[in-house]
Coordinates of C-alpha atoms and ligand atoms in Angstrom, one line a residue:
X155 CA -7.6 -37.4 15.3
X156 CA -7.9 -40.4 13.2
X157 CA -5.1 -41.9 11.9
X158 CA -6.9 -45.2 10.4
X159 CA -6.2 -44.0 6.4
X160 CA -3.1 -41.9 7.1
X161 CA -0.6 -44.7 6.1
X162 CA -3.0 -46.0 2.5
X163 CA -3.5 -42.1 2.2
X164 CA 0.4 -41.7 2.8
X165 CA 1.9 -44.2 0.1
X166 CA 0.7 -41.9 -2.4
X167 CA 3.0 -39.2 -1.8
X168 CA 6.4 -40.7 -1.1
X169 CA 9.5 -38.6 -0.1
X170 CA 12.1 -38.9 -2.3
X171 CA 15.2 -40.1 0.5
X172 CA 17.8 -37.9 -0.5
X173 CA 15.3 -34.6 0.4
X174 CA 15.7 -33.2 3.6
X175 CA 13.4 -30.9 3.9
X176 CA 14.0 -27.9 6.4
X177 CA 11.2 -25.3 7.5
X178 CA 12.8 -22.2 6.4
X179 CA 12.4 -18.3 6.9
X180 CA 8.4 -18.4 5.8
X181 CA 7.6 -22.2 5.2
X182 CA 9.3 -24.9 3.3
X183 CA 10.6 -24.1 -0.3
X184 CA 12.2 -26.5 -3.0
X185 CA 11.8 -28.0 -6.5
X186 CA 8.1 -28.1 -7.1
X187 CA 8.9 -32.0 -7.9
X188 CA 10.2 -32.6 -4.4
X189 CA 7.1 -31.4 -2.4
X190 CA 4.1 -33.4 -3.0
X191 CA 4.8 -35.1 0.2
X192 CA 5.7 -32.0 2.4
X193 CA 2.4 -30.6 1.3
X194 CA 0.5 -33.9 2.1
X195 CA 2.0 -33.7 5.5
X196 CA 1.6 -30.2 5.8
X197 CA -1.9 -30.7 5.3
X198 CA -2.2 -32.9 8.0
X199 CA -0.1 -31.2 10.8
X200 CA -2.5 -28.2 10.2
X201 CA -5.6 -30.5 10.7
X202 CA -4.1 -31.2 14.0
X203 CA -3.7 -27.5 14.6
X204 CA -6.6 -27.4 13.6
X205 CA -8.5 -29.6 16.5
X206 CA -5.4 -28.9 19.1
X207 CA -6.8 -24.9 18.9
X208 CA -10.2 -25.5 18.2
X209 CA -9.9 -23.2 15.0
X210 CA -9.9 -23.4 11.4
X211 CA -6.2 -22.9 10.0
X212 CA -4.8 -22.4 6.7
X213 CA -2.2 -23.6 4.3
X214 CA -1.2 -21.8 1.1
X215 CA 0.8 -23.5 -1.5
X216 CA 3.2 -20.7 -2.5
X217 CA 6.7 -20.1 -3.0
X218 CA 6.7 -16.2 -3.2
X219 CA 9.9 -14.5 -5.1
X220 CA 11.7 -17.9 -6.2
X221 CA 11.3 -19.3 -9.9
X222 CA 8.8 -20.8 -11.1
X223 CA 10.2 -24.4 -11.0
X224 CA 10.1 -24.1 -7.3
X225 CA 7.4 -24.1 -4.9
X226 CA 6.4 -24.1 -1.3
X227 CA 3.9 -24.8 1.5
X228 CA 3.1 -21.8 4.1
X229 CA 1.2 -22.7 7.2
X230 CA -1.3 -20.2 9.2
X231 CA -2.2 -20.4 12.5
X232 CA -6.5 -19.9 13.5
X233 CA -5.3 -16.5 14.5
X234 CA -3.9 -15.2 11.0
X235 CA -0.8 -15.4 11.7
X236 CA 1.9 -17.6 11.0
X237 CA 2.7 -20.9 11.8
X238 CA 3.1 -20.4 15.8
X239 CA 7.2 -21.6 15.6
X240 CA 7.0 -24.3 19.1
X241 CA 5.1 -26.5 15.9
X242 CA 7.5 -25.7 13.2
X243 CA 9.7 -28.6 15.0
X244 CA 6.6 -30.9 14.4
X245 CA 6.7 -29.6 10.2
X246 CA 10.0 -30.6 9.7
X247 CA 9.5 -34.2 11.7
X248 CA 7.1 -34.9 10.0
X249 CA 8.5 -33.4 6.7
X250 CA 11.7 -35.8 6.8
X251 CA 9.7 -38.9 8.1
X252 CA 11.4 -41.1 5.7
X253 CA 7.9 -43.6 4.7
X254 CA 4.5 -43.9 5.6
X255 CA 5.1 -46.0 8.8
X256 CA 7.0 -43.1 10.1
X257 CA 4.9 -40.6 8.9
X258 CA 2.4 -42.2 11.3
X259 CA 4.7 -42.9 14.2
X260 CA 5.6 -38.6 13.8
X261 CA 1.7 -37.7 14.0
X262 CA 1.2 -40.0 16.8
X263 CA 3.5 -38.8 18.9
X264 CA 2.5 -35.0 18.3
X265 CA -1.3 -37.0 19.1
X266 CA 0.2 -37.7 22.7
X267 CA 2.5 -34.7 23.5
X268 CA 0.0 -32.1 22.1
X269 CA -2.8 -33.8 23.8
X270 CA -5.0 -33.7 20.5
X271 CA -8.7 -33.9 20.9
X272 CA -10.6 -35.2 18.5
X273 CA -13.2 -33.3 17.0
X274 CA -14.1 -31.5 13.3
X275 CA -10.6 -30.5 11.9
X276 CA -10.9 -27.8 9.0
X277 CA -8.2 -25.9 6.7
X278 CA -8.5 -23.4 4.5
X279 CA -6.5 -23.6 1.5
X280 CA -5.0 -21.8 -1.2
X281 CA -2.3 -21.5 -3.9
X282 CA -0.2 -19.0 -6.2
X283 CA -0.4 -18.7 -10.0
X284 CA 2.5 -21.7 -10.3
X285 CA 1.3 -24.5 -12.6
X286 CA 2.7 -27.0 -10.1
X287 CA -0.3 -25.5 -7.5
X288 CA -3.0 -28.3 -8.9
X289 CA -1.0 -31.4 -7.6
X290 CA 0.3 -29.8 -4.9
X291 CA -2.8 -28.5 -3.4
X292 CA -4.7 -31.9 -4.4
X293 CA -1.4 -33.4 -1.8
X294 CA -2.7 -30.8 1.2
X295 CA -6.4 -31.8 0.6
X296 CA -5.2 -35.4 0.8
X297 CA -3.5 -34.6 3.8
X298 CA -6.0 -33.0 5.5
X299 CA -8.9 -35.6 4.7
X300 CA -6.1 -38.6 5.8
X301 CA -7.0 -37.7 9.8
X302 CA -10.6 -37.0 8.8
X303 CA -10.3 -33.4 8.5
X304 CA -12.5 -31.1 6.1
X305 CA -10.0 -29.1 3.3
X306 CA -12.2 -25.9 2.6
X307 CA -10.3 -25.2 -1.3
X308 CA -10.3 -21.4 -1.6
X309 CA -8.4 -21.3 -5.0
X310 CA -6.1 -18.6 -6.4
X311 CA -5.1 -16.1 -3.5
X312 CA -2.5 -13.9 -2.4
X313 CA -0.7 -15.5 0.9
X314 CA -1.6 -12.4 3.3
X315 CA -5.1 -12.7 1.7
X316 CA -5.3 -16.4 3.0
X317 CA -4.0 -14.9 6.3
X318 CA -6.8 -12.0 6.3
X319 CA -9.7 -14.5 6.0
X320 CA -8.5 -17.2 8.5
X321 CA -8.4 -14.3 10.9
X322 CA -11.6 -13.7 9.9
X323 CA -13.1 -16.2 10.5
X324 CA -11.4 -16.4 13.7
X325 CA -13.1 -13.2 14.9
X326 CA -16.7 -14.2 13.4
X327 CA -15.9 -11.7 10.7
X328 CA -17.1 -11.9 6.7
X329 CA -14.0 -13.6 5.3
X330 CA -15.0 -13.6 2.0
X331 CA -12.6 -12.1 -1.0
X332 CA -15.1 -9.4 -1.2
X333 CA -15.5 -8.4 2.0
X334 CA -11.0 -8.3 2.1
X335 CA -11.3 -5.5 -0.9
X336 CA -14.6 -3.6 0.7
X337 CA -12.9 -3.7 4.1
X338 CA -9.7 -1.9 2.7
X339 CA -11.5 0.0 0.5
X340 CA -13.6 1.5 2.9
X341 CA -11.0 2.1 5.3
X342 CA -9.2 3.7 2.5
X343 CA -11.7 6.4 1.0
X344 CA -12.4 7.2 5.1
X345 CA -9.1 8.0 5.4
X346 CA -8.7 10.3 2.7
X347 CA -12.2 11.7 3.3
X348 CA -11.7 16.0 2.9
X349 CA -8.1 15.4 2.7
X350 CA -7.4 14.0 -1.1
X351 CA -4.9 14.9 -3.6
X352 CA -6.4 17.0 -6.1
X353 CA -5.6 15.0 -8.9
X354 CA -5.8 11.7 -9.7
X355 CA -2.4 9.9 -8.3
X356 CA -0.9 7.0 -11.5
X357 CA 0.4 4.3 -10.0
X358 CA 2.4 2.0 -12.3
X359 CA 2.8 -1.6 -10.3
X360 CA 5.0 -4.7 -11.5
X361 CA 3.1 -7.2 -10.5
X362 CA 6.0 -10.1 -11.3
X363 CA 3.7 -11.8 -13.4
X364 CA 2.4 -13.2 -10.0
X365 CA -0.9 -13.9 -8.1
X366 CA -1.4 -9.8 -7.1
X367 CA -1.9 -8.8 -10.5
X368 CA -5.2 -10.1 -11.2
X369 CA -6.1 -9.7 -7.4
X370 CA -5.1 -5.8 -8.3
X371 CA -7.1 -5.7 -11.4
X372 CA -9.9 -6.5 -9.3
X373 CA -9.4 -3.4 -7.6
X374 CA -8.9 -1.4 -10.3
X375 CA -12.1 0.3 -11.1
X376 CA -12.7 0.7 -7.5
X377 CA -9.5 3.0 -6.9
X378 CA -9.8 4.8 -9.9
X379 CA -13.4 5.8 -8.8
X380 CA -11.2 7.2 -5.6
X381 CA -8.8 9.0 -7.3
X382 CA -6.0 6.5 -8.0
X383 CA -5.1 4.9 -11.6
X384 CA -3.2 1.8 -11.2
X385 CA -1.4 0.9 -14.6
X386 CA -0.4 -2.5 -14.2
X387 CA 2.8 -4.1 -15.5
X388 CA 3.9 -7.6 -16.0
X389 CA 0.9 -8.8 -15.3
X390 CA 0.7 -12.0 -16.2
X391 CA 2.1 -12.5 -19.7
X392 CA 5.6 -13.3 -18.7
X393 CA 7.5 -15.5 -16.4
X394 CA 6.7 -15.1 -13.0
X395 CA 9.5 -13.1 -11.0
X396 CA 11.4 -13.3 -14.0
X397 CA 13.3 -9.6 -14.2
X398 CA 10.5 -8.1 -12.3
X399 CA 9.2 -8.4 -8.4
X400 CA 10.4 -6.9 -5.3
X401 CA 13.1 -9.3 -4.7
X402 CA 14.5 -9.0 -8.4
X403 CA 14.2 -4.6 -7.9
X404 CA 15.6 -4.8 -4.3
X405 CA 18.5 -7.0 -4.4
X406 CA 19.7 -6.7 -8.2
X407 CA 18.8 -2.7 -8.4
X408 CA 17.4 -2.8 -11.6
X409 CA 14.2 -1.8 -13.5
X410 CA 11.8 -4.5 -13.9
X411 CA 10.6 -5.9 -17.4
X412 CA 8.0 -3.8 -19.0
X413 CA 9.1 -0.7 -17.3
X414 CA 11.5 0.7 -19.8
X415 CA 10.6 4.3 -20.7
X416 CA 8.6 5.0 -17.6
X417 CA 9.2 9.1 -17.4
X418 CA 10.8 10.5 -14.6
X419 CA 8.2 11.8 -13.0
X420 CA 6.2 8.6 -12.6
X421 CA 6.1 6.9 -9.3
X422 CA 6.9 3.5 -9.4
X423 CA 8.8 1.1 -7.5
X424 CA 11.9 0.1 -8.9
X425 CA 12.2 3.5 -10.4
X426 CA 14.1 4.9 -7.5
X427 CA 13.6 2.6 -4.5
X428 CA 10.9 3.4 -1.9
X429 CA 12.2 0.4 -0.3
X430 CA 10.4 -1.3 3.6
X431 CA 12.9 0.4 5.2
X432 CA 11.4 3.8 3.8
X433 CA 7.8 2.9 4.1
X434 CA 8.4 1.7 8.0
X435 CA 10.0 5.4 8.2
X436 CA 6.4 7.1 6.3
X437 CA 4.2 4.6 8.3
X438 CA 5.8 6.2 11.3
X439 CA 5.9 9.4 10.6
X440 CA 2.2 9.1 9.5
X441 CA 1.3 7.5 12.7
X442 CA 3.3 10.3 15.0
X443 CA 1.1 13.1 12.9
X444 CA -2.6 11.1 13.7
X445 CA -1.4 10.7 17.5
X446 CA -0.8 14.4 17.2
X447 CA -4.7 14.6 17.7
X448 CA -5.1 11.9 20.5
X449 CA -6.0 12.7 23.8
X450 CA -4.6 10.6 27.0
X451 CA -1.5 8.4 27.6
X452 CA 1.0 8.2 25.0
X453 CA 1.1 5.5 22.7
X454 CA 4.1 3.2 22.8
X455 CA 5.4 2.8 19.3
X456 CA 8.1 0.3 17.7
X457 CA 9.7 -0.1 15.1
X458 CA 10.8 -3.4 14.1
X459 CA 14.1 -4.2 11.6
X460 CA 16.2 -6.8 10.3
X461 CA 20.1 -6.7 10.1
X462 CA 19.3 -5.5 6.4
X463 CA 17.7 -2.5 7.3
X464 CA 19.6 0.3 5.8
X465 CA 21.9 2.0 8.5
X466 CA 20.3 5.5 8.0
X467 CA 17.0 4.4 8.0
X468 CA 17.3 2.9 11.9
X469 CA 19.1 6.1 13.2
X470 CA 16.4 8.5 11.3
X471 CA 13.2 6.1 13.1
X472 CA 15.6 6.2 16.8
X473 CA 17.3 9.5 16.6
X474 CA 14.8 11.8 14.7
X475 CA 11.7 10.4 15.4
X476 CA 12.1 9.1 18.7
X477 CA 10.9 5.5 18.1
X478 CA 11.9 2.5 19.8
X479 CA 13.6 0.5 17.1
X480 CA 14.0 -3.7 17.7
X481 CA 16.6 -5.8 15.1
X482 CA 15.6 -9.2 14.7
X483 CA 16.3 -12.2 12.2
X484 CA 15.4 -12.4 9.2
X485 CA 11.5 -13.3 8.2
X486 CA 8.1 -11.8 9.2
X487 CA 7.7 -14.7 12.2
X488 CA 10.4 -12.8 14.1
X489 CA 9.5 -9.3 13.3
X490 CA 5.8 -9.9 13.8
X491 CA 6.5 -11.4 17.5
X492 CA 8.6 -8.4 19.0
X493 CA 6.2 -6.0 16.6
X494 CA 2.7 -7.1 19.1
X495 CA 4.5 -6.1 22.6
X496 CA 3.6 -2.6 21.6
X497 CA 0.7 -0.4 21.0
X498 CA 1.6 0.0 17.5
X499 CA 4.4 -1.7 16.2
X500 CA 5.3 -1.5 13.0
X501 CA 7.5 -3.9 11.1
X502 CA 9.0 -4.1 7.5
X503 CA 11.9 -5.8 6.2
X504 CA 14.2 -4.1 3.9
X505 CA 12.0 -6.2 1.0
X506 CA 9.0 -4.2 1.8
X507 CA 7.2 -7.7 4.0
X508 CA 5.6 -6.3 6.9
X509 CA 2.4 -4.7 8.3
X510 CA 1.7 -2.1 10.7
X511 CA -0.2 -3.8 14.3
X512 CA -2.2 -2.4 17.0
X513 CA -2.7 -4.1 20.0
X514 CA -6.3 -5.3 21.6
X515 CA -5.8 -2.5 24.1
X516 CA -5.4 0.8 21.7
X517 CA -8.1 -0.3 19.8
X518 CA -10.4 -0.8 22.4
X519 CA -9.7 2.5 23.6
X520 CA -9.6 3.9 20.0
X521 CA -13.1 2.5 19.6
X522 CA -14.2 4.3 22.6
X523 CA -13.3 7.6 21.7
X524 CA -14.0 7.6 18.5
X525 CA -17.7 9.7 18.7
X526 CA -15.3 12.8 19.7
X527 CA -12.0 12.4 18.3
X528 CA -11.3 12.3 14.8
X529 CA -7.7 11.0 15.9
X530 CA -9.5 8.2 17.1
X531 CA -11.2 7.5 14.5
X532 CA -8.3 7.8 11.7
X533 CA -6.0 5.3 13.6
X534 CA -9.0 2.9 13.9
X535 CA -9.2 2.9 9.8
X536 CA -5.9 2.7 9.6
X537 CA -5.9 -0.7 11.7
X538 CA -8.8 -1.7 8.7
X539 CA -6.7 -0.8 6.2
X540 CA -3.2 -2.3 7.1
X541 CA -3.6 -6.1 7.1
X542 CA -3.7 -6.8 10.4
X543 CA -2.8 -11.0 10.0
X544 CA 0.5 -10.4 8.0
X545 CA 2.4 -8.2 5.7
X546 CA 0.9 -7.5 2.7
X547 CA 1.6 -5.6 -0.5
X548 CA -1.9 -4.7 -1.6
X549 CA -2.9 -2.9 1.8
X550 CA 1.0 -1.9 2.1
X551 CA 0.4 -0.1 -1.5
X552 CA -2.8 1.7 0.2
X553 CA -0.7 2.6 3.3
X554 CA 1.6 4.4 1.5
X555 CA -1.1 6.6 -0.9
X556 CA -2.8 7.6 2.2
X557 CA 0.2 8.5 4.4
X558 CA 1.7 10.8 1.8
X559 CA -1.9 12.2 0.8
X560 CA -2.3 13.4 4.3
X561 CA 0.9 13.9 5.2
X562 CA 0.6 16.0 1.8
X563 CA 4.2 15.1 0.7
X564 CA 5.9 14.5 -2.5
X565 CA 7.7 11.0 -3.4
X566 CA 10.8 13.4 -3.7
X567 CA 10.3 14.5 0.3
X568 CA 9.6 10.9 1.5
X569 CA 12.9 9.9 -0.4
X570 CA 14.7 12.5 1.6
X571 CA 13.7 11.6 4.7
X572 CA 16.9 10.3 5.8
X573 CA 19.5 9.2 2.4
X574 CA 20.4 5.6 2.2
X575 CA 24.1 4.5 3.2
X576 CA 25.1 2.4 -0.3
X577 CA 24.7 -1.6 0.0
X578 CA 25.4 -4.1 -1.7
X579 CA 23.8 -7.9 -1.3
X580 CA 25.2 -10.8 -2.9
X581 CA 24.5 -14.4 -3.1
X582 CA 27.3 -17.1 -2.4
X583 CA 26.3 -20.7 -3.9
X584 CA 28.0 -23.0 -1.7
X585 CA 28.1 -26.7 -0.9
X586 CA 26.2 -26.8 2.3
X587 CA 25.3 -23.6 3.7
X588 CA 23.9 -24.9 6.7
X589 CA 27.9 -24.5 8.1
X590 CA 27.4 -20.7 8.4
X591 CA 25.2 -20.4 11.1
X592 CA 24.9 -16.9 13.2
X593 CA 24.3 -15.0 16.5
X594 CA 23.0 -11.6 17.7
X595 CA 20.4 -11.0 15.1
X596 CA 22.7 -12.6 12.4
X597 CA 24.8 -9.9 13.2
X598 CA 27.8 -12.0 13.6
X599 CA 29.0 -15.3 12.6
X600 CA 29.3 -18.0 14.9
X601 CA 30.8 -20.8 12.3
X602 CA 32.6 -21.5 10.7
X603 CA 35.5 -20.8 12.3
X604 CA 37.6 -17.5 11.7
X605 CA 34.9 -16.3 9.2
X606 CA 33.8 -13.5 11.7
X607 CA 37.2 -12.4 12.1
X608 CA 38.3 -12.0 8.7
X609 CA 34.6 -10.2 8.1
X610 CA 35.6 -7.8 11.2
X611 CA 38.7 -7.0 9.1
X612 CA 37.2 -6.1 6.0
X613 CA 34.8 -4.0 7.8
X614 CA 37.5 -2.1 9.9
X615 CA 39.0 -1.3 6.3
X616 CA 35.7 0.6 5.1
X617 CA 34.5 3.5 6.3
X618 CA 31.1 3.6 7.5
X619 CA 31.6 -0.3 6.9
X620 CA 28.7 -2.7 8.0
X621 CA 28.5 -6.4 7.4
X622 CA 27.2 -10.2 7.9
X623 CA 26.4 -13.1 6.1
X624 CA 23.9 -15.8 7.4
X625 CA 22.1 -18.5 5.0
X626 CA 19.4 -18.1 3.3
X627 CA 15.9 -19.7 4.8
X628 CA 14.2 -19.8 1.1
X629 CA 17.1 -20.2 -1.5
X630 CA 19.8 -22.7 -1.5
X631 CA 22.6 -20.1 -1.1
X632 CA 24.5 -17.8 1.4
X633 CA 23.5 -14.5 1.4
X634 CA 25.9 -11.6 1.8
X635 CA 24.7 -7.9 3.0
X636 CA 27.5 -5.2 2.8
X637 CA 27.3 -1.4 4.0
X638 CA 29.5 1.8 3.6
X639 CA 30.1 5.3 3.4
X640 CA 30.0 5.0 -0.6
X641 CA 29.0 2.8 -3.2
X642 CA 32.7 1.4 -4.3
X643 CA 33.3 0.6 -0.8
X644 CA 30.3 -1.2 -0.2
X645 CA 30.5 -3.3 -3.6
X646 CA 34.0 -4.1 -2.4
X647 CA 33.0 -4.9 1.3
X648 CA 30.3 -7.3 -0.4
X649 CA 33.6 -9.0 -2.6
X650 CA 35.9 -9.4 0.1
X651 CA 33.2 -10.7 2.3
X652 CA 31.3 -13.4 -0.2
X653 CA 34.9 -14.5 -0.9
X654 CA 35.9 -15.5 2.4
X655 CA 32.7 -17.4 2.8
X656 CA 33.5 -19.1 -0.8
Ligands
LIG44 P1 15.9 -15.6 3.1 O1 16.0 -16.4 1.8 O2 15.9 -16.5 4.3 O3 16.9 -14.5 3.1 C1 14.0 -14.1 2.1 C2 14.1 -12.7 2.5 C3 13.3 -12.5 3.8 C4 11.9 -13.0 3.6 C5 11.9 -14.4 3.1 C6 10.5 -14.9 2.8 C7 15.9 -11.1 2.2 C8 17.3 -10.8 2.5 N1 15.5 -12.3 2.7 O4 14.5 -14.9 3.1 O5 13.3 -11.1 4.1 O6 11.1 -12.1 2.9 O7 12.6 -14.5 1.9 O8 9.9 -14.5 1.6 O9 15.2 -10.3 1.6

């Protein structure tokens, strides 16, 4: 690596020294103003990556469901997928170095522990819709060019998209936009090949005024032609994640923006919600039917949750269908790790992030029998059509048509499936929430002290009573997850709870 310019290329982007950056659940987040010199570090850590795995990485400049103000850096790994987490250590290092001397002395020592070899360094890059993107992504070219790497600019793309093409080009695969659509697309009309709904299915998407709505549009005309109409909302003309998006519909339990008057019978999320926890539960079930038709040695599959997976929904996947079900922290890295020691593991977190992965092994095997077994060669376009790198919400949307197409079932027979226990999630702003820090899962609460006691209490009170609080990797705040029997008795679990951590 060559470090020559790093320290003139450096002074540029100078931390401000009361930041402290901190690499959170997906990445760093903060005040778009703050990050110009994450990002330029950022950039260079993944041109070291870069010639440490002889591969071509990627960084997108993103900061998902916070506000606008705020954005972030997320960092992909030659094989799609995040960030492996042994380097995270080496982000946030280099992140806090506090000038360009020790931004130097931080990438010199990663030089000599990680043996770096020289060699050509290359990163992919790409942004979200957020008008800070332009500097910020002009900071992670710097970055990258400072140790003499190549920044390939890939422009306006959707994270998982990013994560899709790296892989790509990992495996020698076309890793253009195009060829992500065709390749779902195609996987998707195979799929429903002789088994499609007779009439075309309406899909009305909020798109949070984000990156996936014009990403969508592009797609459009190509799913109507197969039978289903997306009608797009808050797409693009308001705030981003302004009262719409996942997190807004999932944590606050309202209707997004522009969704007012949608008629009962529509389908839409947000309407009634059709939440991870219930797609992990169809992907299953979907799966289960297609191995049906497999000849051979079973298939191990598991299922992998978060402590905010809905009670119900982990004893339908164990008790009724018979899955192996694994809890883990909070953010994809964790779930995606436990999710490749099976055959097919299938991870979503109550937000709807997460993918469906088969391992090397079933789909060599898949691949082999698919001349005789129509089994065979279902699960093999399912693997094309479920991002494969990372959780994403365009292939996830695709997932779900298909799976209740074949499966021939209604939104209203998915939705009973199992019935949600009532939650309630809140978010405590406190002065440092770095003091709550957690164990099993974040399960429980290791500090401070006495908080898990007083939470065991208030959970003892309510029946069917669930609860934890851990802080949050992405927003500067506490977050609280309540559980019970009914709705009053989880909203006042939630109370009791945020006001012991207050
Ligand atoms: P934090 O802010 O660490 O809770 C949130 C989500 C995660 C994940 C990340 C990344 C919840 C409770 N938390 O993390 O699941 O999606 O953002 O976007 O939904």
């Amino acid at each position: 690596m060559d470090l020559s310019q790093l320290q003139a290329a450096s002074k540029q982007y100078p931390k401000s020294p009361d930041f402290t950056p901190s690499y959170g659940t997906a990445g760093f987040r903060a005040a778009a103003a703050l990050l110009p010199s994450t990002v330029f570090r950022c950039g260079a850590l993944m041109a070291a990556r870069s010639l440490k795995t002889d591969g071509v990485t990627g960084l997108v400049v993103t900061a998902s469901h916070n506000p606008e103000a705020d954005n972030g850096v997320k960092l992909v790994d030659p094989t799609g997928y995040m960030l492996c987490q042994e380097w995270e250590v080496y982000a946030d290092r280099l992140a806090n170095a506090v000038d360009p001397d020790d931004v130097l002395a931080e990438l010199q020592k990663l030089q000599d522990s990680e043996c770096i070899p020289s060699g050509h360094a290359e990163v992919m890059i790409a942004h979200d819709t957020r008008q800070s993107a332009a500097e910020l992504v002009g900071a992670a070219r710097c970055g990258v060019e400072a140790v003499g790497g190549a920044a390939v600019l890939c422009g306006l793309l959707t994270t998982p998209q990013l994560h899709w093409m790296v892989r790509q080009r990992h495996l020698g695969l076309p890793c253009s936009e195009e060829s992500y659509f065709s390749s779902f697309l195609r996987a998707y009309e195979g799929l429903l090949r002789g088994h499609a709904a007779s009439e075309a299915q309406v899909l009305i998407i909020d798109c949070a005024n984000g990156v996936g709505g014009g990403k969508l549009q592009q797609l459009q005309p190509q799913l109507a032609q197969l039978g289903l109409e997306l009608d797009l909302r808050n797409c693009g003309r308001g705030v981003l994640n302004e009262g719409c998006g996942a997190d807004f519909v999932q944590k606050d339990r309202q209707l997004p923006l522009e969704c007012d008057g949608v008629g009962s019978a529509a389908r839409c999320a947000g309407l009634r919600l059709f939440d991870g926890d219930k797609i992990a539960a169809l992907a299953a079930l979907f799966i289960q039917s297609l191995l049906e038709g497999l000849q051979g040695p079973s298939v191990q599959i598991g299922v992998i949750q978060t402590a905010y997976a809905n009670g119900s929904s982990t004893q339908y996947l164990r008790d009724t269908l018979g899955c192996q079900v694994v809890i883990t922290p909070t953010g994809v890295k964790h779930l995606h790790e436990e999710a490749v020691k099976f055959d097919i593991g299938i991870y979503f977190e109550a937000n709807g992030h997460g993918t469906v992965l088969f391992s090397p092994d079933l789909l060599q095997r898949l691949r082999k029998l698919q001349a005789n077994e129509p089994a065979a060669r279902d699960l093999l376009a399912l693997a094309d059509l479920v991002n494969q790198a990372v959780g994403d919400a365009i292939s996830g949307i695709l997932l779900v048509e298909v799976a209740l197409q074949r499966l021939n079932m209604t939104m209203a027979a998915w939705g009973s499936l199992y019935a949600d226990l009532p939650s309630r999630q809140l978010k405590v702003t406190v002065e440092d929430r770095s003091i709550v820090t957690t164990t099993d899962a974040e399960t429980r609460a290791m500090t401070p002290d006495g908080l898990q006691e007083s939470l065991d209490q208030a959970v003892q009170r309510t029946p069917s009573g669930r609860a934890f609080v851990r802080p949050s990797g992405t927003e500067d705040v506490v977050r609280v997850y309540a559980e019970a029997s009914t709705q009053e008795g989880a909203d006042l679990l939630a109370k009791t709870v945020a006001r012991v951590v207050y």
